[in-house]
Each structure stands twice: as C-alpha cells, then as structure tokens.
PDB file of C-alpha atoms in Angstrom:
ATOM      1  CA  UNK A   8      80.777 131.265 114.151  1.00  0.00           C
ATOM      2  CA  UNK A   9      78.381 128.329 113.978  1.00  0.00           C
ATOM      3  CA  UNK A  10      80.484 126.002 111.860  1.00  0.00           C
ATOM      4  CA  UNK A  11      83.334 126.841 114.359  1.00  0.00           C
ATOM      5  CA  UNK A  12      81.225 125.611 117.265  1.00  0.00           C
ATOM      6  CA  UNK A  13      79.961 122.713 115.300  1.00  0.00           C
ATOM      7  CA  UNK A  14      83.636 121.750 114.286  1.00  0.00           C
ATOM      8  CA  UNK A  15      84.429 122.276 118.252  1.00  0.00           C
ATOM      9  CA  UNK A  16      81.398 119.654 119.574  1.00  0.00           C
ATOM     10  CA  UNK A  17      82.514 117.427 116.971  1.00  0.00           C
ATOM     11  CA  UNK A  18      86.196 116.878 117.363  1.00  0.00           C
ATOM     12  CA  UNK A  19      85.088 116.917 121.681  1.00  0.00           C
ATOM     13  CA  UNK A  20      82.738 113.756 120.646  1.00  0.00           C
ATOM     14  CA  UNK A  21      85.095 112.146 118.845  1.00  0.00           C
ATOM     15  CA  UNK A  22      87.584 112.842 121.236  1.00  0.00           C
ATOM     16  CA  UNK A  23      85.463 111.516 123.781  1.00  0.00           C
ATOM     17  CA  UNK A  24      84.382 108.332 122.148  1.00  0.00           C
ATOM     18  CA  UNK A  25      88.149 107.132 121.619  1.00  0.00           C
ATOM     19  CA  UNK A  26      88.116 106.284 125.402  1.00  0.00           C
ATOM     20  CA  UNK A  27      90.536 105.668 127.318  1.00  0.00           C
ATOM     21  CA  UNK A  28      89.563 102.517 129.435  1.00  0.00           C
ATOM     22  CA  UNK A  29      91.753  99.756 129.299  1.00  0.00           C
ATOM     23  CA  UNK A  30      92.066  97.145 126.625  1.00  0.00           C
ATOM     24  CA  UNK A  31      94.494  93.852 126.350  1.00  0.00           C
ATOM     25  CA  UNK A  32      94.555  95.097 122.210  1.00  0.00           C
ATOM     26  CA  UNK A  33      96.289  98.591 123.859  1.00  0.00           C
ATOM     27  CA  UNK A  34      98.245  96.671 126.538  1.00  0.00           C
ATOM     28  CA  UNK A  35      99.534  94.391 123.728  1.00  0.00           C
ATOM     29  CA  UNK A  36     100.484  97.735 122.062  1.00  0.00           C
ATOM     30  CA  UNK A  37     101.983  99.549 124.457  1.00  0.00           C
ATOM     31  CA  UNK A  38     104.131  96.501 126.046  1.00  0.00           C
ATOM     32  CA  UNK A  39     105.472  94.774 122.370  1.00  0.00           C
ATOM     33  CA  UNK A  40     108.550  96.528 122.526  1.00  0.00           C
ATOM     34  CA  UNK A  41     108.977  95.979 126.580  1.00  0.00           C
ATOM     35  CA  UNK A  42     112.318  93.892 127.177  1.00  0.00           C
ATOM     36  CA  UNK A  43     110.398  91.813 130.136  1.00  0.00           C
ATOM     37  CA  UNK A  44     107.699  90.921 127.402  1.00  0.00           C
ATOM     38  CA  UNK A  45     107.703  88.083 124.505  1.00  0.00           C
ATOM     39  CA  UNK A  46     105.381  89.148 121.762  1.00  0.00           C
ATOM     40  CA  UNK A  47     104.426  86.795 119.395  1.00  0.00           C
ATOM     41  CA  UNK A  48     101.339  86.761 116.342  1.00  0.00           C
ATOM     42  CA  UNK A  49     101.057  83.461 115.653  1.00  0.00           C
ATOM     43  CA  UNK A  50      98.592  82.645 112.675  1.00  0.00           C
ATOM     44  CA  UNK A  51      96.888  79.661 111.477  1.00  0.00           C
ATOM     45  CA  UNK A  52      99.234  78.381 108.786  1.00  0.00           C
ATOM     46  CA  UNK A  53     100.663  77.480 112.074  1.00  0.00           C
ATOM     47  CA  UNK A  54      98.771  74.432 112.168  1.00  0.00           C
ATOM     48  CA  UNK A  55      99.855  72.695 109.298  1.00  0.00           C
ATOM     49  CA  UNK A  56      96.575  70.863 108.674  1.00  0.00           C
ATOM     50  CA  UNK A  57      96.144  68.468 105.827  1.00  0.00           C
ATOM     51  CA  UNK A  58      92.314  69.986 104.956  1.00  0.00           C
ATOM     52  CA  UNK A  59      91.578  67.082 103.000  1.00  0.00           C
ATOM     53  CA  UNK A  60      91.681  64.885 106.261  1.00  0.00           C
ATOM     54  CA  UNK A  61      89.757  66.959 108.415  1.00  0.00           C
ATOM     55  CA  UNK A  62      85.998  67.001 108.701  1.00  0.00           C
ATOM     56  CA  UNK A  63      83.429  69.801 107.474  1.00  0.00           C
ATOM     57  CA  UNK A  64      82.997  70.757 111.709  1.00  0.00           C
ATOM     58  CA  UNK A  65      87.128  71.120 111.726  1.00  0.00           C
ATOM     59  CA  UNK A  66      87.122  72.983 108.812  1.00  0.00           C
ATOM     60  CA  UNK A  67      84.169  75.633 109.813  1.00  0.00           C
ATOM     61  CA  UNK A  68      86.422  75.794 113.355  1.00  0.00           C
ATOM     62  CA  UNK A  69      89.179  76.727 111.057  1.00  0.00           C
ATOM     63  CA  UNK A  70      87.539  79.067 109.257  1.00  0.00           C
ATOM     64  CA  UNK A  71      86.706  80.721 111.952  1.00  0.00           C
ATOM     65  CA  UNK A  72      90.446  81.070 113.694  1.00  0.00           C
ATOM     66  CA  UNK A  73      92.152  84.082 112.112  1.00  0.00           C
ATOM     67  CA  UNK A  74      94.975  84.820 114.208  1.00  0.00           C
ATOM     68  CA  UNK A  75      96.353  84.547 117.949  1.00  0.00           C
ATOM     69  CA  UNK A  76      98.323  86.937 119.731  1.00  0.00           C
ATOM     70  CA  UNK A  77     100.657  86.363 122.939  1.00  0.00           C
ATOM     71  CA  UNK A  78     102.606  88.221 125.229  1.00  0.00           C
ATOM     72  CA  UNK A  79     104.255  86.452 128.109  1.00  0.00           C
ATOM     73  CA  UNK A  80     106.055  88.262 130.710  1.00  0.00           C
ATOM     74  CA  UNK A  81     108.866  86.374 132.048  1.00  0.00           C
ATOM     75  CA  UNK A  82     110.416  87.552 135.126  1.00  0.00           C
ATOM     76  CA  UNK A  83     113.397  87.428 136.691  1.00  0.00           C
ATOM     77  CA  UNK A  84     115.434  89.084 139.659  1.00  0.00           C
ATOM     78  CA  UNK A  85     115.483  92.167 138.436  1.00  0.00           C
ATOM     79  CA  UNK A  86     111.805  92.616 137.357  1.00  0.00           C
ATOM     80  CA  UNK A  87     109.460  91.525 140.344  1.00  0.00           C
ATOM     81  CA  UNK A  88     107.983  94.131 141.196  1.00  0.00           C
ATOM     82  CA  UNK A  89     107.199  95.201 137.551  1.00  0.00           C
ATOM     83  CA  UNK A  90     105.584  91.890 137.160  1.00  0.00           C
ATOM     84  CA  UNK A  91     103.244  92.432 140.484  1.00  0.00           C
ATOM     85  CA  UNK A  92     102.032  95.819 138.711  1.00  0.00           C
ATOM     86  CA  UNK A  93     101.615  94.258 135.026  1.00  0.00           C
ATOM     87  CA  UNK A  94      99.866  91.315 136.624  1.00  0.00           C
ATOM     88  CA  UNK A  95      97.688  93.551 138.649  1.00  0.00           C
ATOM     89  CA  UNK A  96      97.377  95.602 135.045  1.00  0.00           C
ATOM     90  CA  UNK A  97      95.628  92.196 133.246  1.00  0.00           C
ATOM     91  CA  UNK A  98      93.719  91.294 136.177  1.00  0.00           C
ATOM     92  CA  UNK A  99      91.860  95.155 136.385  1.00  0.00           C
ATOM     93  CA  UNK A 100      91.858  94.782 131.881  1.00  0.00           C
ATOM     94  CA  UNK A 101      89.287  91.369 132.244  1.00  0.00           C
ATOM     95  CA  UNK A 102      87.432  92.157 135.334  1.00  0.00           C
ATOM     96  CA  UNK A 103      85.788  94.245 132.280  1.00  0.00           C
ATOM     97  CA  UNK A 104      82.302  93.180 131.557  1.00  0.00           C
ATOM     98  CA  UNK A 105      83.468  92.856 128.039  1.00  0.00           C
ATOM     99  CA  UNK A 106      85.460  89.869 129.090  1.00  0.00           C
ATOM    100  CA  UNK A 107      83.271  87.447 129.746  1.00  0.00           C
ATOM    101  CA  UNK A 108      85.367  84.775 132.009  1.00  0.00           C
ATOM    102  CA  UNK A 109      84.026  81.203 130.944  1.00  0.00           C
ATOM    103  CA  UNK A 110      86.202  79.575 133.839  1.00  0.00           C
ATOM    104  CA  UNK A 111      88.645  80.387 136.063  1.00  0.00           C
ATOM    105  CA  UNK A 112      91.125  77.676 137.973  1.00  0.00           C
ATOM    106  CA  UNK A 113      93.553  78.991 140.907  1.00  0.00           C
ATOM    107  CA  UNK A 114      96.415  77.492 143.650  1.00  0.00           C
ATOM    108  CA  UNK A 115      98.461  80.015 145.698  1.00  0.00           C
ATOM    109  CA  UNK A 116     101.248  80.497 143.454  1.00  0.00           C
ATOM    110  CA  UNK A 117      99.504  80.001 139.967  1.00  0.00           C
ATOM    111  CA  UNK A 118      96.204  80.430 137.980  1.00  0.00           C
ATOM    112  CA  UNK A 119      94.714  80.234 135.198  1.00  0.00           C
ATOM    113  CA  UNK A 120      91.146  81.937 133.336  1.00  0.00           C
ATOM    114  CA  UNK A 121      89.665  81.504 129.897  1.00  0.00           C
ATOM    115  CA  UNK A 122      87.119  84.616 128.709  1.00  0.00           C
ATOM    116  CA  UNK A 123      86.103  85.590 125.868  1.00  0.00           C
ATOM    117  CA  UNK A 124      84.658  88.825 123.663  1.00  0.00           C
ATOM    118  CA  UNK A 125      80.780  88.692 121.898  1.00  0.00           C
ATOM    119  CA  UNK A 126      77.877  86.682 122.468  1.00  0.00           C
ATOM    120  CA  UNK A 127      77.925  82.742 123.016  1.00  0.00           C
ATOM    121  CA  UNK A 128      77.287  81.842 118.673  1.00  0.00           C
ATOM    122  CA  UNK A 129      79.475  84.974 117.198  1.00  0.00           C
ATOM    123  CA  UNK A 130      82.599  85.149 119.697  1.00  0.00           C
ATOM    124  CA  UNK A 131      84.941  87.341 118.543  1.00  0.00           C
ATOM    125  CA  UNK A 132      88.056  87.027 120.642  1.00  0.00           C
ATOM    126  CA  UNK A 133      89.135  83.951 123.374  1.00  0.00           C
ATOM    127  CA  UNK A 134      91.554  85.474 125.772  1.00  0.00           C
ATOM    128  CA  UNK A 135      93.429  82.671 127.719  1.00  0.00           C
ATOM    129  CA  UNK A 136      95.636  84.070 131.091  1.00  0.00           C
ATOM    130  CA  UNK A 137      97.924  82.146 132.952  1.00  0.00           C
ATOM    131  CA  UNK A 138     100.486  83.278 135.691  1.00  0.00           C
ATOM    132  CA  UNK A 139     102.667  81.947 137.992  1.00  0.00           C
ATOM    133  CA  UNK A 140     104.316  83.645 140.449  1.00  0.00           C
ATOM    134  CA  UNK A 141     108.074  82.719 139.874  1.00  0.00           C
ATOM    135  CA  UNK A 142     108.023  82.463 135.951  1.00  0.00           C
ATOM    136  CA  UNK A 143     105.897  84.569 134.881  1.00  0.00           C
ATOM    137  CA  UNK A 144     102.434  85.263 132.867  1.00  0.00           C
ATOM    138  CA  UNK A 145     101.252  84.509 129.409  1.00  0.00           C
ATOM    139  CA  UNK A 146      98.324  86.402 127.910  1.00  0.00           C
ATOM    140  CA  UNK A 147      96.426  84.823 124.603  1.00  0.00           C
ATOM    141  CA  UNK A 148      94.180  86.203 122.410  1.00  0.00           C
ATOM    142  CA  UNK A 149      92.235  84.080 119.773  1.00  0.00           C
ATOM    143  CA  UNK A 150      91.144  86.058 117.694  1.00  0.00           C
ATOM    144  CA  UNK A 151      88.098  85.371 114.948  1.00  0.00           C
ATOM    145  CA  UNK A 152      84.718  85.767 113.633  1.00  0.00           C
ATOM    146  CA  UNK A 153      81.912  83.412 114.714  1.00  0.00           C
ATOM    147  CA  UNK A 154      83.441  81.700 116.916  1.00  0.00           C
ATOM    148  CA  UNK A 155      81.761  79.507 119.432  1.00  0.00           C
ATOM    149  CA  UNK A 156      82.521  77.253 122.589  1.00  0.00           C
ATOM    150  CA  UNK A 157      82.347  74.289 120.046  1.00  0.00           C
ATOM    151  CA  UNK A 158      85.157  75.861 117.650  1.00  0.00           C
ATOM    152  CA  UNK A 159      87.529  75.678 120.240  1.00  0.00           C
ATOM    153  CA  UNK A 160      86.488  72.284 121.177  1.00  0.00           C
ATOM    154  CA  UNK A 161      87.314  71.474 117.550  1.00  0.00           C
ATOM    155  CA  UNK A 162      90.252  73.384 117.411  1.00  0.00           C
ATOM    156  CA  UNK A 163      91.644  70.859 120.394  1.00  0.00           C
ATOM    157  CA  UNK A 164      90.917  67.685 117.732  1.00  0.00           C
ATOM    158  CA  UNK A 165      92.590  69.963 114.997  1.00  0.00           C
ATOM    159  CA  UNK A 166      95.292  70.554 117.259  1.00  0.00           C
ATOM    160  CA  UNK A 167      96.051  66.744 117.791  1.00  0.00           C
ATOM    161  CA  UNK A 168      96.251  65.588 114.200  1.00  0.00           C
ATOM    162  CA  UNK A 169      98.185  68.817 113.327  1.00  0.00           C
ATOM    163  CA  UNK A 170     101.836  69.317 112.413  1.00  0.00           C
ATOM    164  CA  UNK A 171     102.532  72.337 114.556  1.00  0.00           C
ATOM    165  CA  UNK A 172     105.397  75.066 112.969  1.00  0.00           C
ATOM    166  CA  UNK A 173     107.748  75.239 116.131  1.00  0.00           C
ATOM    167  CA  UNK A 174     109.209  77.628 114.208  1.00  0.00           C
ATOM    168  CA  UNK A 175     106.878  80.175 114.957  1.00  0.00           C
ATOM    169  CA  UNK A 176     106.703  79.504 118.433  1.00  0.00           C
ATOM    170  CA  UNK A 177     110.490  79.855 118.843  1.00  0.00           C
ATOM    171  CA  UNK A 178     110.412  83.281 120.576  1.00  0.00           C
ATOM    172  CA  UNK A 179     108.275  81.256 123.638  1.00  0.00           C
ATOM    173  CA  UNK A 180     111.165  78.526 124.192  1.00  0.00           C
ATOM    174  CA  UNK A 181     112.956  81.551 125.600  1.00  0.00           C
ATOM    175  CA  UNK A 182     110.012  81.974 128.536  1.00  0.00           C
ATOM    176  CA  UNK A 183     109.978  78.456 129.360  1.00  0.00           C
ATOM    177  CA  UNK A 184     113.201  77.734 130.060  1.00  0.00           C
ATOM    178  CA  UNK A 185     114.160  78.195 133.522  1.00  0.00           C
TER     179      UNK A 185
END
C-alpha cells in the first residue's frame, strides 16, 4: 500500500512541476498551425557568412546563435478582434519576470520591446516584439547559449557583411505586404 502512495505523490509532483504558466515556447506551439499566424525557424546558415573574413569576436557571436524562431500575426478584416486577445496573450507571456525587458519603445498605434532569458554573460534566449495595430505583430526568439548584450551587437556587424538567404525568409514577404 506504501509503494501505491509513493507512486501517487510522485506522479502529483511531477504533475505539478510541468506547470502550466504561460510560455512564448508553448504559445509558439500551440499557434504554428493557426491560419492568422506565419511561423518560421530560421537558422544560422541563414547568414551566409564567409568565416574566413570575419573576426574571432564575430565568430564567438556566431557560435553562440543557434537558431531563431518567429511568428507574426498578420491581421486583416476578419481577424481583429483575435489579434486584440493574442496581443493581449504576448503582452501577459513577458510581463514574466523571466523576461527580462532590456528596452521598450512605444507610439499610439505601434511598439516595440527587446527582453531576454538568463543572466547578463550566459543569455539564453533574446525575444524581440513588435506590433502595430493595423498590420499586425511579430514575435522573435533568438535562441542560444552564452549569449551576451555584446553578441548581438556583433551579430548587427555580421549581419551587414552577410549574404542573407531570402529564401528562408519567404514565408514573411507574405506579412509585409499590404
């Protein structure tokens, strides 16, 4: 009868600990499929870099970039109120204290906030948010080990002397047009 009670505590504490708070990696989930959503992994081959004309700080900056994930939400007659309540959804997601928001910028119809996962030297995730009221919003996550404020400085210098896939970024066009 013991091991039956044990077995019982157990599975409630692991139960428990799965939580049910919300995430942007289970918003991500649960809204890929959505028809108002773009989802898009975009990863670093992306970049196109020529690594033997970068320098060692571009290349640790690299190292440290393993993927990125977006979802944009474009929306459209139809879907305006579903946009108020998936906007509201983000905004309650990084008001967690595990987002820590690095800036913030804001005008009546748009804004715009960068945050980010870990501590200041070993970031884990950037999460970039922008939204504007009559196209739409765009969530990014940046997702790596180590990362720091610096890497993504780099990353910007990488960025310029890269030759970008468009390719990949295809599925976007679709949210910008308008």
């Amino acid at each position: 009868m013991k091991s039956i009670y044990r077995i019982a505590v157990f599975l409630g504490l692991l139960l428990a600990s799965c939580g049910s708070e919300p995430s942007l990696q289970k918003y991500f989930v649960e809204n890929t499929e959505n028809k108002n959503f773009i989802a898009l992994d975009v990863s670093p081959s992306i970049l196109n870099v020529d690594k033997t004309k970068i320098t060692v700080e571009q290349g640790e900056a690299l190292k440290s970039f393993d993927k990125m994930n977006i979802l944009a939400f474009k929306i459209n007659d139809k879907n305006k109120a579903q946009f108020e309540t998936e906007r509201a959804k983000v905004g309650t997601i990084l008001k967690d204290v595990k987002y820590q928001q690095l800036m913030k910028f804001s005008s009546g119809k748009e804004g715009a906030s960068v945050s980010y996962v870990g501590s200041d030297e070993h970031i884990s995730e950037f999460v970039l948010y922008a939204n504007k009221k009559d196209v739409g919003f765009a969530v990014v996550r940046i997702l790596g080990k180590d990362m720091n404020p610096m890497n993504i400085m780099t990353m910007i210098s990488v960025l310029k002397s890269s030759n970008i896939d468009m390719e990949q970024l295809k599925p976007l066009q679709e949210l910008l047009k308008k």
